[in-house]
mmCIF file of N, CA and C in Angstrom:
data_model
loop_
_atom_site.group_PDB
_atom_site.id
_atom_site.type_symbol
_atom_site.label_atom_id
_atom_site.label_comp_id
_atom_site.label_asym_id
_atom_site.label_seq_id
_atom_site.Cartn_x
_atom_site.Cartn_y
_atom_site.Cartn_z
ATOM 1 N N UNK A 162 8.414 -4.610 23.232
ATOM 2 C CA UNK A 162 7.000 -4.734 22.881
ATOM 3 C C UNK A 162 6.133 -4.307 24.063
ATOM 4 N N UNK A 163 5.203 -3.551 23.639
ATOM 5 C CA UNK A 163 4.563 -3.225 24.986
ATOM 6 C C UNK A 163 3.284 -4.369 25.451
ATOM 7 N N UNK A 164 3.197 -4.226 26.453
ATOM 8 C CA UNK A 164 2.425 -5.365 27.088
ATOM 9 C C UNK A 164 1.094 -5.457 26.230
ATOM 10 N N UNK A 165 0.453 -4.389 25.955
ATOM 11 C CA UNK A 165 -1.352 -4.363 25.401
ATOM 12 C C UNK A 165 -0.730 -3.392 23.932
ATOM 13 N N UNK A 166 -1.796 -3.580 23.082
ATOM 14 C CA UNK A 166 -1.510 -2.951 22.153
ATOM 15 C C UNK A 166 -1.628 -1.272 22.167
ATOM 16 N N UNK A 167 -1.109 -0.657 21.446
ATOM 17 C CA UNK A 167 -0.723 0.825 21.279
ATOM 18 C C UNK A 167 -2.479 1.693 20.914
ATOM 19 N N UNK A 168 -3.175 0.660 20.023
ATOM 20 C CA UNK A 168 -3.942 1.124 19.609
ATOM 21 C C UNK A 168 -5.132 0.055 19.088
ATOM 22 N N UNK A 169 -6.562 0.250 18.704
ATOM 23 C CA UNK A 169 -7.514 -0.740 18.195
ATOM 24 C C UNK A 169 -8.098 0.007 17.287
ATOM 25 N N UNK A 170 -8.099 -1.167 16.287
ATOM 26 C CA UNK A 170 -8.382 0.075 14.945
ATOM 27 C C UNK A 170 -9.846 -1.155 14.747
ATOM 28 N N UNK A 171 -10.544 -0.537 13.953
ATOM 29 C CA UNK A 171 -11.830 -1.598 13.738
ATOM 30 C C UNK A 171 -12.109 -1.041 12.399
ATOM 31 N N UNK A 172 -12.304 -1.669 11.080
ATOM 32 C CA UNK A 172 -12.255 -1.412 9.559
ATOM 33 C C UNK A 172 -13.554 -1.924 9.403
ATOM 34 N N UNK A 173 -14.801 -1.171 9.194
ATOM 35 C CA UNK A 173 -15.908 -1.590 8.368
ATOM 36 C C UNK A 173 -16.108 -1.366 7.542
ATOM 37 N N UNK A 174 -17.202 -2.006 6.491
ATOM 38 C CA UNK A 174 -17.677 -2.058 5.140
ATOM 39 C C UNK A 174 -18.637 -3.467 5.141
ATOM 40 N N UNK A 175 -19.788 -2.737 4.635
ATOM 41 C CA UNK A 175 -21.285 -3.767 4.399
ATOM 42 C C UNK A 175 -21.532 -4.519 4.974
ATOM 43 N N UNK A 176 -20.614 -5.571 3.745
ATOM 44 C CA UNK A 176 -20.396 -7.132 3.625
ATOM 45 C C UNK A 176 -19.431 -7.868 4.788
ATOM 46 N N UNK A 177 -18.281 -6.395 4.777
ATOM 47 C CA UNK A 177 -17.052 -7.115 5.470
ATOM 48 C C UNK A 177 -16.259 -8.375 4.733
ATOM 49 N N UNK A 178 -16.121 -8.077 3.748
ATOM 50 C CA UNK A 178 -15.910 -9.429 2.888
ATOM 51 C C UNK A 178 -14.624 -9.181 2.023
ATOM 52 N N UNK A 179 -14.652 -7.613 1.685
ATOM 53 C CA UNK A 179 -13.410 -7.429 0.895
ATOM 54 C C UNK A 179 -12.610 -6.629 1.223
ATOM 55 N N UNK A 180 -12.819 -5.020 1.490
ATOM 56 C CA UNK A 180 -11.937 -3.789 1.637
ATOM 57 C C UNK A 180 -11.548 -4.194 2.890
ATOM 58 N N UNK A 181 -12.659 -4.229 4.295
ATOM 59 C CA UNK A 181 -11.945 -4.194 5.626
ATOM 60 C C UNK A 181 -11.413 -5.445 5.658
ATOM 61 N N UNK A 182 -11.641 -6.613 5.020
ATOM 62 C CA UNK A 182 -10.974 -7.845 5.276
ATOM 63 C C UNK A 182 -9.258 -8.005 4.836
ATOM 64 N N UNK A 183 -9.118 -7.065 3.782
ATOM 65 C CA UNK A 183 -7.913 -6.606 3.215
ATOM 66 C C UNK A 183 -7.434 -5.554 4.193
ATOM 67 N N UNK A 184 -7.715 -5.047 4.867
ATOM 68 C CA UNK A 184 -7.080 -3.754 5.293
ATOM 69 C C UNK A 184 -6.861 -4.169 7.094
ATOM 70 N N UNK A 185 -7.854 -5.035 7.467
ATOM 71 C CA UNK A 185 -7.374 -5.790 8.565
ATOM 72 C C UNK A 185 -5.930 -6.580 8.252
ATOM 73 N N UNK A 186 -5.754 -8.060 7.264
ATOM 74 C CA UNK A 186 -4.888 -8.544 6.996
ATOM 75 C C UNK A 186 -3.851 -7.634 7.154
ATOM 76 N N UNK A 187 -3.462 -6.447 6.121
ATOM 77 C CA UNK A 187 -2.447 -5.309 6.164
ATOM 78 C C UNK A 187 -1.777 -5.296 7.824
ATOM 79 N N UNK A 188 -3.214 -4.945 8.103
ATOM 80 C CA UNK A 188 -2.577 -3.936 9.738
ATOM 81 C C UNK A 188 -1.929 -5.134 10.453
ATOM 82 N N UNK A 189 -2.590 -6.375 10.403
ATOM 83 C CA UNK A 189 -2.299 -7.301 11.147
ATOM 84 C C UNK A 189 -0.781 -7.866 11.012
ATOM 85 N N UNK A 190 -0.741 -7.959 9.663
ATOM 86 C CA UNK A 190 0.853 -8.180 8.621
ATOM 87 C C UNK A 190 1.901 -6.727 9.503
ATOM 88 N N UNK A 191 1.773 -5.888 9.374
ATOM 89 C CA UNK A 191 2.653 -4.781 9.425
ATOM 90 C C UNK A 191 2.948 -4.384 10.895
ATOM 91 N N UNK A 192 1.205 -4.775 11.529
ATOM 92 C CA UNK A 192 2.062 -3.878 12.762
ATOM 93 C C UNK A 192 1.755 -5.291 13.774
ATOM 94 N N UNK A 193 1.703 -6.263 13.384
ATOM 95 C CA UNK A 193 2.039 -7.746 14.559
ATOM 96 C C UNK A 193 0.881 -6.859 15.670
ATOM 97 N N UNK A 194 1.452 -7.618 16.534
ATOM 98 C CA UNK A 194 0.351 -7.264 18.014
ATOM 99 C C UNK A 194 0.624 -6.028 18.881
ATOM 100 N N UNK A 195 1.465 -5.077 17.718
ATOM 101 C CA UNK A 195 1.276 -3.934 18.507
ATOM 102 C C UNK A 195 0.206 -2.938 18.388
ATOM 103 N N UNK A 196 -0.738 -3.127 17.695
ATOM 104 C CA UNK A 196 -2.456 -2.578 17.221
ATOM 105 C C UNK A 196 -3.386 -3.998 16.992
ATOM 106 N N UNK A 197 -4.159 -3.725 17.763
ATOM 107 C CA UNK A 197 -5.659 -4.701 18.114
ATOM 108 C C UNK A 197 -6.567 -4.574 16.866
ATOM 109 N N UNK A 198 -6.477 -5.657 16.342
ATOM 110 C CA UNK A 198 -7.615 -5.044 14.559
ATOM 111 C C UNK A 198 -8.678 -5.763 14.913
ATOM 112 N N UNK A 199 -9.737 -5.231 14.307
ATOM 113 C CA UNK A 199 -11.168 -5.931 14.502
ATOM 114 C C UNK A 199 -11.460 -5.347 12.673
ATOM 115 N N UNK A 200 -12.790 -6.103 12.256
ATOM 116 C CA UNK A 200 -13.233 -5.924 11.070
ATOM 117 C C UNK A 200 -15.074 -6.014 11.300
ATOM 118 N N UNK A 201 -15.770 -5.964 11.269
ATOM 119 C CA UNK A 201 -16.917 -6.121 10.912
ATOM 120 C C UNK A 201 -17.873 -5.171 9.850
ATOM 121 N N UNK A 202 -18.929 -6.056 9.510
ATOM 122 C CA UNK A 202 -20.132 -5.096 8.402
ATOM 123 C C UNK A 202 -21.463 -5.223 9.188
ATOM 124 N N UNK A 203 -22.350 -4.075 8.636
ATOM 125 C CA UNK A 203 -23.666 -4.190 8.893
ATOM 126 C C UNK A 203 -24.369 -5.623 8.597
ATOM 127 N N UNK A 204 -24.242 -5.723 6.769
ATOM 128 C CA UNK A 204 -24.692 -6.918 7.024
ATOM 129 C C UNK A 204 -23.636 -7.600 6.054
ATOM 130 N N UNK A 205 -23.362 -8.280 7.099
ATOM 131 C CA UNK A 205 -21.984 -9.121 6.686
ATOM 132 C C UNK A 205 -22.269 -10.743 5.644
ATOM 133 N N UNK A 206 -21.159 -10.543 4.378
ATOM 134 C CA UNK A 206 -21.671 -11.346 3.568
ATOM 135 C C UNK A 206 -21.686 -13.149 3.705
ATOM 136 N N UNK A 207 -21.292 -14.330 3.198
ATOM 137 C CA UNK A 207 -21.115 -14.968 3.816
ATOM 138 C C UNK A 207 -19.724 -15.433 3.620
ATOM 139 N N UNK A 208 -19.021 -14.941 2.980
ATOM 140 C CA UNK A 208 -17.312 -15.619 3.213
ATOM 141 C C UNK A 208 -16.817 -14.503 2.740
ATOM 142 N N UNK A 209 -15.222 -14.323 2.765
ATOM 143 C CA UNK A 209 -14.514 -13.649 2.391
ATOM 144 C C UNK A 209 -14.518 -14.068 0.648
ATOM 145 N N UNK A 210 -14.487 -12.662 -0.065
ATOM 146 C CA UNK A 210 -14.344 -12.221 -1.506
ATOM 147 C C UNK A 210 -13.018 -13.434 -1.961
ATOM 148 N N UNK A 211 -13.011 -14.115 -2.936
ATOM 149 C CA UNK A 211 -12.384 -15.461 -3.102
ATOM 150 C C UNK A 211 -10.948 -14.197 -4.029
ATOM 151 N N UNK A 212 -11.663 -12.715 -4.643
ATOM 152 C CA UNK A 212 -10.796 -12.358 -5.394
ATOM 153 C C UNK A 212 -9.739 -11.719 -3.952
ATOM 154 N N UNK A 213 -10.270 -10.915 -3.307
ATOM 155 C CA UNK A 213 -9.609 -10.377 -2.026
ATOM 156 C C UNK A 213 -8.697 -10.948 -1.899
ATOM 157 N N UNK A 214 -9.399 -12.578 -1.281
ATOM 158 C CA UNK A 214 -7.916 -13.649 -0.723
ATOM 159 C C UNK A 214 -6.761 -13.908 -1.281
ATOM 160 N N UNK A 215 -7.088 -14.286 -2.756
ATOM 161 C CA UNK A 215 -6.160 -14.372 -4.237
ATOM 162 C C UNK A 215 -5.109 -13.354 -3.984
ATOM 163 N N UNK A 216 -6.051 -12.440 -4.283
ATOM 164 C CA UNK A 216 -4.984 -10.869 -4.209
ATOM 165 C C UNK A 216 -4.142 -10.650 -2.979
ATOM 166 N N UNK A 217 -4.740 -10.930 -1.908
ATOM 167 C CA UNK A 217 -3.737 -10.800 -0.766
ATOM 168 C C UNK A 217 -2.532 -12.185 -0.481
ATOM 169 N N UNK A 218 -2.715 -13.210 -1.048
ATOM 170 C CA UNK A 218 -2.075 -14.324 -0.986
ATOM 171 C C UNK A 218 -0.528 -14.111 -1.741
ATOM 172 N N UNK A 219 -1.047 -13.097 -2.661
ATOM 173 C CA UNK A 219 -0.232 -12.630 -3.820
ATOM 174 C C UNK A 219 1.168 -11.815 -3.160
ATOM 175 N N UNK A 220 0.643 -11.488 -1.687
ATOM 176 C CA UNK A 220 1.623 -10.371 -1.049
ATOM 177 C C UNK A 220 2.264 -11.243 0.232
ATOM 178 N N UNK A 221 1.821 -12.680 0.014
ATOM 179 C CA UNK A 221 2.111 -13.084 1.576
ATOM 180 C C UNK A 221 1.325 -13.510 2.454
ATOM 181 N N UNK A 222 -0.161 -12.978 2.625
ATOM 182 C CA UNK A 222 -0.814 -12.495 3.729
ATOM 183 C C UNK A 222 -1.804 -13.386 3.185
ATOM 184 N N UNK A 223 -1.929 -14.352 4.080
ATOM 185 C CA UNK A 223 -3.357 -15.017 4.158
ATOM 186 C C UNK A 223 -4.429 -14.563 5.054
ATOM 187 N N UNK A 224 -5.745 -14.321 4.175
ATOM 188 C CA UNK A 224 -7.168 -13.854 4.567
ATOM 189 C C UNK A 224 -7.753 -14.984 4.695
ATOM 190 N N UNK A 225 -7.505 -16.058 3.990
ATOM 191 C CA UNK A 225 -8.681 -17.194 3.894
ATOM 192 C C UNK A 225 -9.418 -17.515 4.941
ATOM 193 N N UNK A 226 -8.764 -17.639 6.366
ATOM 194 C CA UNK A 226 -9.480 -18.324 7.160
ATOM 195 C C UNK A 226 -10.271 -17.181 7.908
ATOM 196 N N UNK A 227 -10.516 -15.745 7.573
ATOM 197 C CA UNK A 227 -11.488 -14.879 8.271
ATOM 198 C C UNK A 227 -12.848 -15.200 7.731
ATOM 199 N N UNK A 228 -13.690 -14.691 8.454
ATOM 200 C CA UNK A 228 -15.191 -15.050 8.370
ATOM 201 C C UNK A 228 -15.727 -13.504 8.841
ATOM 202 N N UNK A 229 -16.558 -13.187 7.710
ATOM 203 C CA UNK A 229 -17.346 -11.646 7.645
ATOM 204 C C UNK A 229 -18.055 -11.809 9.484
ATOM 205 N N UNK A 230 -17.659 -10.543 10.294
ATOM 206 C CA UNK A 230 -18.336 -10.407 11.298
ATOM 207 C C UNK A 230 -19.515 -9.768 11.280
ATOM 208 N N UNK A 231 -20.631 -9.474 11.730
ATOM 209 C CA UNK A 231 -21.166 -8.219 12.203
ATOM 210 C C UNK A 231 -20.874 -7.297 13.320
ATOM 211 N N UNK A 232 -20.824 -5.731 12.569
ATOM 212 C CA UNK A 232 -20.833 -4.970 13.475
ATOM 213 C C UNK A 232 -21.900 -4.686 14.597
ATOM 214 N N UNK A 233 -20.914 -4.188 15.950
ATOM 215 C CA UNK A 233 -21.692 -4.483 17.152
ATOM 216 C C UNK A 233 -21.234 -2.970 17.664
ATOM 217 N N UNK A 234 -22.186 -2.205 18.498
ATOM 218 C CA UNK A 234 -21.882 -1.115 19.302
ATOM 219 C C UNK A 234 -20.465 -1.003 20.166
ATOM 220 N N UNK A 235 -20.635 -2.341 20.875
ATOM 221 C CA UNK A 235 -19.112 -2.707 21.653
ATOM 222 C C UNK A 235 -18.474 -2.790 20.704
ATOM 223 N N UNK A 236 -18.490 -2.832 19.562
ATOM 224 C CA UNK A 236 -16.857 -3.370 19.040
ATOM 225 C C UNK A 236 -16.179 -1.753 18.292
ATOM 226 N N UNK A 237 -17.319 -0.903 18.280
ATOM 227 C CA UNK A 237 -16.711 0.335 18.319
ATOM 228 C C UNK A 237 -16.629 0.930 19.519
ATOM 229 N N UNK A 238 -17.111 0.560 20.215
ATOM 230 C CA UNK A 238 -16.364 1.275 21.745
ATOM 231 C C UNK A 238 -15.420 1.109 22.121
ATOM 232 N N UNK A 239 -14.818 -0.193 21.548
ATOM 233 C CA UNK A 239 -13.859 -0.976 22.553
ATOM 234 C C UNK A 239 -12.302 -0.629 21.226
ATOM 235 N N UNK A 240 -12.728 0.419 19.952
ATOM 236 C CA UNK A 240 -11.965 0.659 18.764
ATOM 237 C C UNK A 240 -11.728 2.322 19.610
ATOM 238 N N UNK A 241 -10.168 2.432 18.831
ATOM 239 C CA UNK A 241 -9.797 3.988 19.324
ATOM 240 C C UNK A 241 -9.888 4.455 17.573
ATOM 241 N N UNK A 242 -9.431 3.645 16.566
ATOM 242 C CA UNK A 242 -9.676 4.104 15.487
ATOM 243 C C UNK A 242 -10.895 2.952 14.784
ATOM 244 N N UNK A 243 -11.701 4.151 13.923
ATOM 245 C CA UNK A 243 -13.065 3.214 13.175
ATOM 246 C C UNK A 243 -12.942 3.940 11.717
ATOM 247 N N UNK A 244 -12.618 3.130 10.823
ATOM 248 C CA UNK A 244 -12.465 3.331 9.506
ATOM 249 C C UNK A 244 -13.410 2.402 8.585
ATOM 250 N N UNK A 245 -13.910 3.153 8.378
ATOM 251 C CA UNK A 245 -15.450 2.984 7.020
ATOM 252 C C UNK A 245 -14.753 2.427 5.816
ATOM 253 N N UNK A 246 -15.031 1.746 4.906
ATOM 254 C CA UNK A 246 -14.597 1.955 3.599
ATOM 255 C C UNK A 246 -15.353 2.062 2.678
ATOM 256 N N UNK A 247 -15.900 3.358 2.717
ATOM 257 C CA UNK A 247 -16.292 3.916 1.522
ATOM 258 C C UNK A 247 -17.747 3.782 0.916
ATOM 259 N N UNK A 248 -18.352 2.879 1.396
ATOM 260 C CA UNK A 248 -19.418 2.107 1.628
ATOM 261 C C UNK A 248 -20.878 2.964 1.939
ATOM 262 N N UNK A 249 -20.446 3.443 2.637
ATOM 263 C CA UNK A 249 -21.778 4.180 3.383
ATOM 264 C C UNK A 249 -22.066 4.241 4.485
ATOM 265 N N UNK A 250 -21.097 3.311 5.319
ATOM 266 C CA UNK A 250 -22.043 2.429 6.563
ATOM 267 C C UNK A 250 -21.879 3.560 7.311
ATOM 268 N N UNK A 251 -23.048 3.164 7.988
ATOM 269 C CA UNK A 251 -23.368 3.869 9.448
ATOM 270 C C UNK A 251 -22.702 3.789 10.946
ATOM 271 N N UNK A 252 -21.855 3.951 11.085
ATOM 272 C CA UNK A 252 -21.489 3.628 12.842
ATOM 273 C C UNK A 252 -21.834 4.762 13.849
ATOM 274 N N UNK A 253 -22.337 3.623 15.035
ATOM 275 C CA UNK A 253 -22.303 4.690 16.434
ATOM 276 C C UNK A 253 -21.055 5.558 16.313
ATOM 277 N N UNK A 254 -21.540 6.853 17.008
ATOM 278 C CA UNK A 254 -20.323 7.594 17.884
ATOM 279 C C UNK A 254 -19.769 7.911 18.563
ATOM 280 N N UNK A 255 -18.791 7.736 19.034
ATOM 281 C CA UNK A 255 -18.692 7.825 20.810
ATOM 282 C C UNK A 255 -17.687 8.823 20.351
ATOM 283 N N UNK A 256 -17.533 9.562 21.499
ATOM 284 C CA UNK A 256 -16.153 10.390 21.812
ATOM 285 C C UNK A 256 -15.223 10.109 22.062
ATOM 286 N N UNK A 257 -14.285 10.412 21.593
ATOM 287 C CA UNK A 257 -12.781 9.981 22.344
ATOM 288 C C UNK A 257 -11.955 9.029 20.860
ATOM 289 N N UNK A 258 -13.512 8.840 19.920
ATOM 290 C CA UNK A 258 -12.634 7.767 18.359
ATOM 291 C C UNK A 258 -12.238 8.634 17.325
ATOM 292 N N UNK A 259 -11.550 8.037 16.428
ATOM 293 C CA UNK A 259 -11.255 8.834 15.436
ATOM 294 C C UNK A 259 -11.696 7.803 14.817
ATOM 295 N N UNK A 260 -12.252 8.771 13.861
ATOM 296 C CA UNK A 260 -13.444 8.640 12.643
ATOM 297 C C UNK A 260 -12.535 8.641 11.038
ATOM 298 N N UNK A 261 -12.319 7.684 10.185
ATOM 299 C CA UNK A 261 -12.050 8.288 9.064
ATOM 300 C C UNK A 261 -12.844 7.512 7.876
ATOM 301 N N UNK A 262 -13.045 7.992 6.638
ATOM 302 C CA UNK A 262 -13.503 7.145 6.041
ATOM 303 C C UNK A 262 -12.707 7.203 4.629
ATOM 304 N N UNK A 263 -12.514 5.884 4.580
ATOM 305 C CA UNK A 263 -11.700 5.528 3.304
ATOM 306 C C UNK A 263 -12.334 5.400 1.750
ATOM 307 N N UNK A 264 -12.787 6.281 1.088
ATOM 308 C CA UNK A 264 -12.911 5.832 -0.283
ATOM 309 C C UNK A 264 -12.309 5.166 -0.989
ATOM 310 N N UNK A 265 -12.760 3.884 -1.058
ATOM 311 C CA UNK A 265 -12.342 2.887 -2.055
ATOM 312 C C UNK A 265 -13.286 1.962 -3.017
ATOM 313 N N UNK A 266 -12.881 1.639 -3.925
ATOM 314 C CA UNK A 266 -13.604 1.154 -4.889
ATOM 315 C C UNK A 266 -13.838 -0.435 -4.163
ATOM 316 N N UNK A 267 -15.421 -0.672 -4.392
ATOM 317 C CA UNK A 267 -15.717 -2.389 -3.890
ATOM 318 C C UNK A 267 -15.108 -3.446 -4.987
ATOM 319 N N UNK A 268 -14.530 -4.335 -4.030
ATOM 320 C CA UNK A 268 -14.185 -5.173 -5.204
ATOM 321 C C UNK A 268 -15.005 -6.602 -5.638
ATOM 322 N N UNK A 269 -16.526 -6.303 -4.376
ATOM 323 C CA UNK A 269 -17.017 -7.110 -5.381
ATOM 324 C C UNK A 269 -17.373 -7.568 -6.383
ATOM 325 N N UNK A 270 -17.340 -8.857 -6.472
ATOM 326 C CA UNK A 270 -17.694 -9.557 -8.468
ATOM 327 C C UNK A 270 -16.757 -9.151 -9.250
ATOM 328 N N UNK A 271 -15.292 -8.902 -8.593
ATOM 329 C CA UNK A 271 -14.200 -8.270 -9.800
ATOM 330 C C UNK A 271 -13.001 -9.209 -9.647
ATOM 331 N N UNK A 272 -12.613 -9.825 -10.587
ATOM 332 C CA UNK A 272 -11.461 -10.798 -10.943
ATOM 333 C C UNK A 272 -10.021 -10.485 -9.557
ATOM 334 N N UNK A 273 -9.197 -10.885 -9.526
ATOM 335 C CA UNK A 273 -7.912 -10.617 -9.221
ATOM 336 C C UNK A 273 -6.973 -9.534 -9.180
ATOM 337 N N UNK A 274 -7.317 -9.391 -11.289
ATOM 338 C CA UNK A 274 -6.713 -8.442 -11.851
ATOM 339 C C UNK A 274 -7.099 -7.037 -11.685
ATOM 340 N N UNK A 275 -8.172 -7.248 -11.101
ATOM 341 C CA UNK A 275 -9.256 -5.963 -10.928
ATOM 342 C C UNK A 275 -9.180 -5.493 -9.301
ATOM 343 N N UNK A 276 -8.811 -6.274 -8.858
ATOM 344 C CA UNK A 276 -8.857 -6.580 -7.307
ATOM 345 C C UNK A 276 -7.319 -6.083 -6.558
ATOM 346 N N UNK A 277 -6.406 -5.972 -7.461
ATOM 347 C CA UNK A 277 -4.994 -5.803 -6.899
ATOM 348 C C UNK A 277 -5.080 -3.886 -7.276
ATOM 349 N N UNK A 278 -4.957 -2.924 -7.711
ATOM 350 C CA UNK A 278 -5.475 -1.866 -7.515
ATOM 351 C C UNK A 278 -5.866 -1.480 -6.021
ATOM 352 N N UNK A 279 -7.378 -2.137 -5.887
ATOM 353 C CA UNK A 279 -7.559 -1.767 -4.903
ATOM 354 C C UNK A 279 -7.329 -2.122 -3.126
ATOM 355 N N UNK A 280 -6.734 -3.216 -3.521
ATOM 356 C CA UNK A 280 -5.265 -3.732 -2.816
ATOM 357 C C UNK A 280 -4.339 -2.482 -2.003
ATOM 358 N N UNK A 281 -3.919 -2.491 -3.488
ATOM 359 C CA UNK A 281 -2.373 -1.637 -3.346
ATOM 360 C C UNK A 281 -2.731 -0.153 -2.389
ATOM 361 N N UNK A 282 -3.750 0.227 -2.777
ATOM 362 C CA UNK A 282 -4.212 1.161 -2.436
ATOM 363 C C UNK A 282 -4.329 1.045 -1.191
ATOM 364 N N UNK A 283 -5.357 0.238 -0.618
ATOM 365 C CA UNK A 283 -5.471 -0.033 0.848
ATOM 366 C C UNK A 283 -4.136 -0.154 1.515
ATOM 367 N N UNK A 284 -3.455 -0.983 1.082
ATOM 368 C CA UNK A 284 -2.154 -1.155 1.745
ATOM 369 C C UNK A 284 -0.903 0.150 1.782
ATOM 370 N N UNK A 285 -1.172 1.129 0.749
ATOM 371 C CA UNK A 285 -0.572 2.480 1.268
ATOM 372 C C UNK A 285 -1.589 3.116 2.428
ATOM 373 N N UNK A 286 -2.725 2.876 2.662
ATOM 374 C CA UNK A 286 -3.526 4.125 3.748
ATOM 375 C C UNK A 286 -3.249 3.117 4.753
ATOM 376 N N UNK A 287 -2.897 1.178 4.880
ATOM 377 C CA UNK A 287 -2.665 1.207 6.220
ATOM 378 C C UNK A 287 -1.047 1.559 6.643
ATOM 379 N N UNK A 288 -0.095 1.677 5.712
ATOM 380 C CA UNK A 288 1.140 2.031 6.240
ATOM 381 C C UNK A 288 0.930 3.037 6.629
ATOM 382 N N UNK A 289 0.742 4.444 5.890
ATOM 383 C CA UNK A 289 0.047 5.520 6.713
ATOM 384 C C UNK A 289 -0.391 5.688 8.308
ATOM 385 N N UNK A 290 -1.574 4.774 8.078
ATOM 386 C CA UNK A 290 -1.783 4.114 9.155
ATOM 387 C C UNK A 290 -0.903 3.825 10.706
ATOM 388 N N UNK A 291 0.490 3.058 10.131
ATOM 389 C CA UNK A 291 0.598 2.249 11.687
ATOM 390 C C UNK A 291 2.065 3.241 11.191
ATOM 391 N N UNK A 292 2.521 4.288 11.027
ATOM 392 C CA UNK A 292 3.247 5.526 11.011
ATOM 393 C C UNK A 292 2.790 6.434 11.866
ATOM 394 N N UNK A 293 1.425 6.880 11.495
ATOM 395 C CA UNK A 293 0.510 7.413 12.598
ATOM 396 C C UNK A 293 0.386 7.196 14.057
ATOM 397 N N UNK A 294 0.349 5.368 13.477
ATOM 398 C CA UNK A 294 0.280 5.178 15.465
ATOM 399 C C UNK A 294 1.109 5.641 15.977
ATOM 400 N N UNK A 295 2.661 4.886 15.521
ATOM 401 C CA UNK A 295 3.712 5.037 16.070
ATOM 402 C C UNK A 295 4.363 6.122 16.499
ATOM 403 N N UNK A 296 4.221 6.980 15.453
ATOM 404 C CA UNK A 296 4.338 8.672 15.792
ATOM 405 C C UNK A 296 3.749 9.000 17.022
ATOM 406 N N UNK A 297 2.267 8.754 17.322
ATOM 407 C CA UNK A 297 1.472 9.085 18.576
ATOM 408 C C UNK A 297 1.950 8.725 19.781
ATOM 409 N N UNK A 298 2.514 7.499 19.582
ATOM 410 C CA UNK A 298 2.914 6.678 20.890
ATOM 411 C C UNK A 298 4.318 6.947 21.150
ATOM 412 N N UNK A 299 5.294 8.077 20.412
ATOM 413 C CA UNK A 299 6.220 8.572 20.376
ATOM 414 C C UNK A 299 6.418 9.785 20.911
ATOM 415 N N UNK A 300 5.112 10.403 20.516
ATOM 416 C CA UNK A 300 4.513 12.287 21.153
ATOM 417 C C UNK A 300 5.064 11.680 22.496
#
């Protein structure tokens, strides 16, 4: 295990309540403390999406106890990867990040059943994801 993590990924969206709160859990689940996850929204809602948690509970992975952050300038500086979801949001830019943005469907106000879709989904772009790292830290 290497001493500091390989990489810091930071997942925004709005609210911060559903997509990056799911897609943090993922990274956090898959790649343990070898990638630094952060999550925040512009304007962040006030709890995590009750369907999100459901849905991720469903795989293992407890969300419950996160709390929507706001995004902060430092917390993308201090990110080597910054992934949007789909949302719109706006982030600073610095040089040196990689930028991607994830289209995904919001799952606010949508049941469980409605909510695992866009789950599944997230959870193939973060395996993707920590393949990527690993590959890099392999170059």
């Amino acid at each position: 295990m290497p001493s500091s993590p390989l990489a810091s990924v930071l997942f925004v969206c709005v609210h911060n309540a559903g997509r990056s709160q799911m897609a943090a859990g993922f990274l956090r689940h898959l790649a343990g403390d070898r990638v630094e996850v952060r999550s925040a929204g512009s304007i962040p809602g006030d709890q995590v999406n009750p369907s999100a948690v459901a849905a991720m509970a469903e795989l293992g992975i407890d969300i419950a106890d996160q709390k929507p952050k706001v995004l902060t300038t430092e917390a993308v500086q201090a990110s080597d990867y910054v992934i949007t979801m789909g949302c719109g949001d706006a982030c600073p830019i610095f040089p040196g990040k990689k930028y991607l943005d994830w289209a995904l469907e919001d799952p606010a106000g949508k049941g469980v059943e409605s909510v695992r879709p866009i789950r599944d989904e997230i959870k193939a772009r973060i395996e993707a994801l920590v393949a990527e790292i690993d590959a890099q830290q392999e170059a």
